[in-house]
PDB file of C-alpha atoms in Angstrom:
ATOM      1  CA  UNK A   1      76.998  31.626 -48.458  1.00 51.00           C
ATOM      2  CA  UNK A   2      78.710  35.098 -49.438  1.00 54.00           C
ATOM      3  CA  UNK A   3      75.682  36.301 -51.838  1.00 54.00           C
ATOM      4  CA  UNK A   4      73.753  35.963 -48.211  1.00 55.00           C
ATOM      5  CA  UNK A   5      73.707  39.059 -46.066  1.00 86.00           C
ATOM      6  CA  UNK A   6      73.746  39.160 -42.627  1.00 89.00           C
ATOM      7  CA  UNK A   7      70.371  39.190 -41.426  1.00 92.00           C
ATOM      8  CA  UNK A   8      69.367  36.455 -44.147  1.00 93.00           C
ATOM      9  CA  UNK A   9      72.148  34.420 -42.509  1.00 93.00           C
ATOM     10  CA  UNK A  10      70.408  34.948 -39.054  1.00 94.00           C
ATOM     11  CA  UNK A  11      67.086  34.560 -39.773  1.00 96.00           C
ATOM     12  CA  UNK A  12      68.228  30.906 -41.994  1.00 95.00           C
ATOM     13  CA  UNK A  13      70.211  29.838 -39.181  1.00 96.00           C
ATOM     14  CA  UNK A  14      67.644  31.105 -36.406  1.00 96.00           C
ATOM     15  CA  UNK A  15      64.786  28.794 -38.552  1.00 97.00           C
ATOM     16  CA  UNK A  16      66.967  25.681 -38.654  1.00 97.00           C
ATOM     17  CA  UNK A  17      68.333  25.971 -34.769  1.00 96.00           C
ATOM     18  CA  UNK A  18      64.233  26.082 -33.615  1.00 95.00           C
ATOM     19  CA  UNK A  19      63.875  23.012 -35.584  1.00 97.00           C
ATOM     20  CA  UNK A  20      66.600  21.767 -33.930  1.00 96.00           C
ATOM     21  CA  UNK A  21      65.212  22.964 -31.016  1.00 93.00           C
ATOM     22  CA  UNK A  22      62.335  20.762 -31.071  1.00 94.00           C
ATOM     23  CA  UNK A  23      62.759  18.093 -32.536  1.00 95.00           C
ATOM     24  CA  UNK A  24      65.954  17.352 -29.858  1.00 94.00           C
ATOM     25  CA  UNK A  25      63.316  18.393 -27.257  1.00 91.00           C
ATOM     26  CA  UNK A  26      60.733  16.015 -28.451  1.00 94.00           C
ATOM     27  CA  UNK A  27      63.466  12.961 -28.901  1.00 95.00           C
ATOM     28  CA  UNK A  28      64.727  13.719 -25.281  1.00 93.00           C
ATOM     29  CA  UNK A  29      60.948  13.601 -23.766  1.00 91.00           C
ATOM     30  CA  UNK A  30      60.990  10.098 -25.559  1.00 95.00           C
ATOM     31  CA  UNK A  31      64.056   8.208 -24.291  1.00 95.00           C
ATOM     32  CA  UNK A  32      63.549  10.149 -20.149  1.00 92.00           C
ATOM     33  CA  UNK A  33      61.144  10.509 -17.718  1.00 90.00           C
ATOM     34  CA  UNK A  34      58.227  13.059 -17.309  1.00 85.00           C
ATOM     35  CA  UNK A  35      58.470  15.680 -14.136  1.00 81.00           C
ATOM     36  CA  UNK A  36      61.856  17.657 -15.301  1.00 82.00           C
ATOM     37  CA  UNK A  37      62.702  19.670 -17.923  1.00 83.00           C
ATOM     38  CA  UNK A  38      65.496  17.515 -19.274  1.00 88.00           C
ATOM     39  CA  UNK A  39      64.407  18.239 -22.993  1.00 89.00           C
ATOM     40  CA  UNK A  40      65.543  22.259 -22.015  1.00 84.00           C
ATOM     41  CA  UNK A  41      68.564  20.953 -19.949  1.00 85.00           C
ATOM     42  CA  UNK A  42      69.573  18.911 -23.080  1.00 89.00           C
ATOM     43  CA  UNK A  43      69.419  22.216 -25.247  1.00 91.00           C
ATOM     44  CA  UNK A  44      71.066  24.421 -22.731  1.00 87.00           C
ATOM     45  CA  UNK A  45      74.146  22.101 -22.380  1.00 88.00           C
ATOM     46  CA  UNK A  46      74.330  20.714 -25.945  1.00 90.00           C
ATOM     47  CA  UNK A  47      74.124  24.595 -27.108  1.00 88.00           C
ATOM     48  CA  UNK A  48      76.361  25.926 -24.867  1.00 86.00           C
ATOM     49  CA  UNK A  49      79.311  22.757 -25.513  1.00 88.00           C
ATOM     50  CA  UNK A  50      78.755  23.701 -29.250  1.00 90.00           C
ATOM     51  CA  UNK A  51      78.820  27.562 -28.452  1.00 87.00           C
ATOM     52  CA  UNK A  52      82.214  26.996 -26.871  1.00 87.00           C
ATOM     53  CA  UNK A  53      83.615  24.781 -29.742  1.00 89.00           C
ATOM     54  CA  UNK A  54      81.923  27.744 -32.139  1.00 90.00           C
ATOM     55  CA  UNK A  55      83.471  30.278 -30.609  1.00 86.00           C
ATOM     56  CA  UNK A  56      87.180  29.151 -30.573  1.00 89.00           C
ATOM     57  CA  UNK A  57      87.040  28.279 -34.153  1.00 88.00           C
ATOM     58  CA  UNK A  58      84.467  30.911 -35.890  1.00 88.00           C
ATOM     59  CA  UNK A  59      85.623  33.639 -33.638  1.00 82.00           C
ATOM     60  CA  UNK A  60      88.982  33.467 -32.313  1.00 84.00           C
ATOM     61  CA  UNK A  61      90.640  31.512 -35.326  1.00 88.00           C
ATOM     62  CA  UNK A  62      88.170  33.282 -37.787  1.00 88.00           C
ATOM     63  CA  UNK A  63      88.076  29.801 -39.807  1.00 88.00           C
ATOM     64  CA  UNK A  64      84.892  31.011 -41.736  1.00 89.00           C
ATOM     65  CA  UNK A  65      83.269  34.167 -43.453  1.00 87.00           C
ATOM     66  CA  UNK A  66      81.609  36.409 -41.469  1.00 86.00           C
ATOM     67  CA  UNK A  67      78.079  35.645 -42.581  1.00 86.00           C
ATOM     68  CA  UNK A  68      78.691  31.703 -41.464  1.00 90.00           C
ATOM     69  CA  UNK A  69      79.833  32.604 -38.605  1.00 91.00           C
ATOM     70  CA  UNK A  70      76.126  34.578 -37.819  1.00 92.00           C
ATOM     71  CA  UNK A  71      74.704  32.181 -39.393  1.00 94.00           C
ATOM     72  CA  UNK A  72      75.939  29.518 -36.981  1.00 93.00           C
ATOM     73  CA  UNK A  73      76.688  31.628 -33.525  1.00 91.00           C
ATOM     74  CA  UNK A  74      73.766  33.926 -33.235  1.00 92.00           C
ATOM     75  CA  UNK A  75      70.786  32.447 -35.813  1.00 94.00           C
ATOM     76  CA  UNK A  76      71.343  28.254 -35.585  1.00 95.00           C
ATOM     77  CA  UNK A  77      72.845  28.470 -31.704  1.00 91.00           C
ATOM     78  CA  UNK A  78      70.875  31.166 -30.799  1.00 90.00           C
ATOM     79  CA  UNK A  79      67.538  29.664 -31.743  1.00 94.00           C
ATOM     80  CA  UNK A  80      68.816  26.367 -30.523  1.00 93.00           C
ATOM     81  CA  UNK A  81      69.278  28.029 -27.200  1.00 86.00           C
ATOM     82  CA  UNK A  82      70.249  31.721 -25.957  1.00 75.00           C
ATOM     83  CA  UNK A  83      71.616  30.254 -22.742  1.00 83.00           C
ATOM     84  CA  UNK A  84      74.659  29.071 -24.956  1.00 77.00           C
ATOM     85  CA  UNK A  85      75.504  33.297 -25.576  1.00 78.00           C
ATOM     86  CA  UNK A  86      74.653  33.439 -21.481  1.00 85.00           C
ATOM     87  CA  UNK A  87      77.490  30.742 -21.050  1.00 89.00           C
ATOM     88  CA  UNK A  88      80.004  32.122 -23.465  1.00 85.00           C
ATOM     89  CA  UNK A  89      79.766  35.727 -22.017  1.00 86.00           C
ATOM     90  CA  UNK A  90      80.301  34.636 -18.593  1.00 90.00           C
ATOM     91  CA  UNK A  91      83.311  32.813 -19.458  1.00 92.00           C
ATOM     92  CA  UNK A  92      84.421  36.051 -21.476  1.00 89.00           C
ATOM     93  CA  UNK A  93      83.968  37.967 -18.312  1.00 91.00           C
ATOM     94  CA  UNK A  94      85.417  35.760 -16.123  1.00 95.00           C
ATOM     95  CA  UNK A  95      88.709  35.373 -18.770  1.00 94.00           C
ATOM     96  CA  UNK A  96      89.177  38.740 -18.498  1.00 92.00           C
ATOM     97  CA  UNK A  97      89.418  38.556 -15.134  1.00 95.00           C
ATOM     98  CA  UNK A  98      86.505  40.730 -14.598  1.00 92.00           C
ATOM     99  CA  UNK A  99      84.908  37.856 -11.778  1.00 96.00           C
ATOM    100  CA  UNK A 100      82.914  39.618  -9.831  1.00 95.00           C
ATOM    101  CA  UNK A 101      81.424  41.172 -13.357  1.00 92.00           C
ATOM    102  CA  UNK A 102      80.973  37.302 -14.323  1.00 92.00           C
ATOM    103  CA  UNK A 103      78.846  36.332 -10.985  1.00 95.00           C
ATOM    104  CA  UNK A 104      77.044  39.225 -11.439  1.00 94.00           C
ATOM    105  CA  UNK A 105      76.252  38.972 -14.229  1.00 92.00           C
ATOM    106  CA  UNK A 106      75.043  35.573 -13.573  1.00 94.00           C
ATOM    107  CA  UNK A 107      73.140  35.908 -10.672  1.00 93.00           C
ATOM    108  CA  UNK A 108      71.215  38.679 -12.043  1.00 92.00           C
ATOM    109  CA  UNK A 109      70.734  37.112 -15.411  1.00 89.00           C
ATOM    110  CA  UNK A 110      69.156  34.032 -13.231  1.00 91.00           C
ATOM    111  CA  UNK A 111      67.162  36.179 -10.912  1.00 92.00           C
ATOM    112  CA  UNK A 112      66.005  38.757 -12.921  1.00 90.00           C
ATOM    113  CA  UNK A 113      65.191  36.158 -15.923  1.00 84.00           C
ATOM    114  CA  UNK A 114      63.119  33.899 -13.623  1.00 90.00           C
ATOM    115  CA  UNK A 115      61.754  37.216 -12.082  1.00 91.00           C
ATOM    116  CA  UNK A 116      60.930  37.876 -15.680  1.00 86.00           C
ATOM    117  CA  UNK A 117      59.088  35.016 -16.617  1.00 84.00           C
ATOM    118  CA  UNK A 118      56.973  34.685 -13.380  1.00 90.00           C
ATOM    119  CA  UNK A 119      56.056  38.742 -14.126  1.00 89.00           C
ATOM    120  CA  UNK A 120      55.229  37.563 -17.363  1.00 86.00           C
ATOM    121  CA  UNK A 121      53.030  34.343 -16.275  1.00 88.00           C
ATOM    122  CA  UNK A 122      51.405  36.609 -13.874  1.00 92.00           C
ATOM    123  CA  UNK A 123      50.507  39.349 -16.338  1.00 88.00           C
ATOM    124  CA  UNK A 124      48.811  36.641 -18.658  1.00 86.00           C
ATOM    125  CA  UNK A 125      46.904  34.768 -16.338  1.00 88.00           C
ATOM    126  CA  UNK A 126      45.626  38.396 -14.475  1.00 87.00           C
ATOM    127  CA  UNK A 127      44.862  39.783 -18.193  1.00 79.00           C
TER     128      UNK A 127
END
């Protein structure tokens, strides 16, 4: 993986983690019921248990080359899901002891996200 560069990593790992994506989605809508999105729940946790585990050992015990490590952290888990890189910086905030940063950070990511989305749903259905 050395002869890749950076952004070749990403954009590799970003194609593989949407696969991921949806194929985990579509084998979750199989097995549980319709009425809840438990095929984005699924992602969200399952991304941000292997963000954790990617972090300690790709970031903080630098155990791989820099272009694995964006190929895994920020293309594969961050097409698989971005709220695993929500998860991981709130925990960084909240390790540095910077708490009310953290719940900050996370209500307005929540709010303003949601906000977001309903601003964009309204903008396409008035357009």
């Amino acid at each position: 993986m050395a002869f890749f560069g950076e952004w070749t990593a990403v954009a590799a790992g970003g194609a593989l983690g949407a696969l991921m994506r949806h194929g985990t989605t579509l084998a979750v809508a199989q097995w549980l019921p319709r009425g809840f999105p438990w095929g984005t729940l699924a992602v969200n946790v399952l991304g941000s248990l292997f963000m954790g585990v990617a972090f300690v050992l790709l970031v903080e015990r630098g155990l791989v080359a820099p272009a694995w490590r964006v190929f895994l952290t920020v293309g594969l888990l961050g097409a698989f899901t971005t709220f695993s890189a929500f998860s991981i910086d709130a925990l960084t905030l909240f390790g540095t002891g910077a708490t009310a940063r953290a719940m900050l950070y996370i209500l307005a990511s929540v709010a303003i996200c949601l906000a977001a989305a309903l601003a964009g749903i309204m903008m396409a259905r008035n357009f």
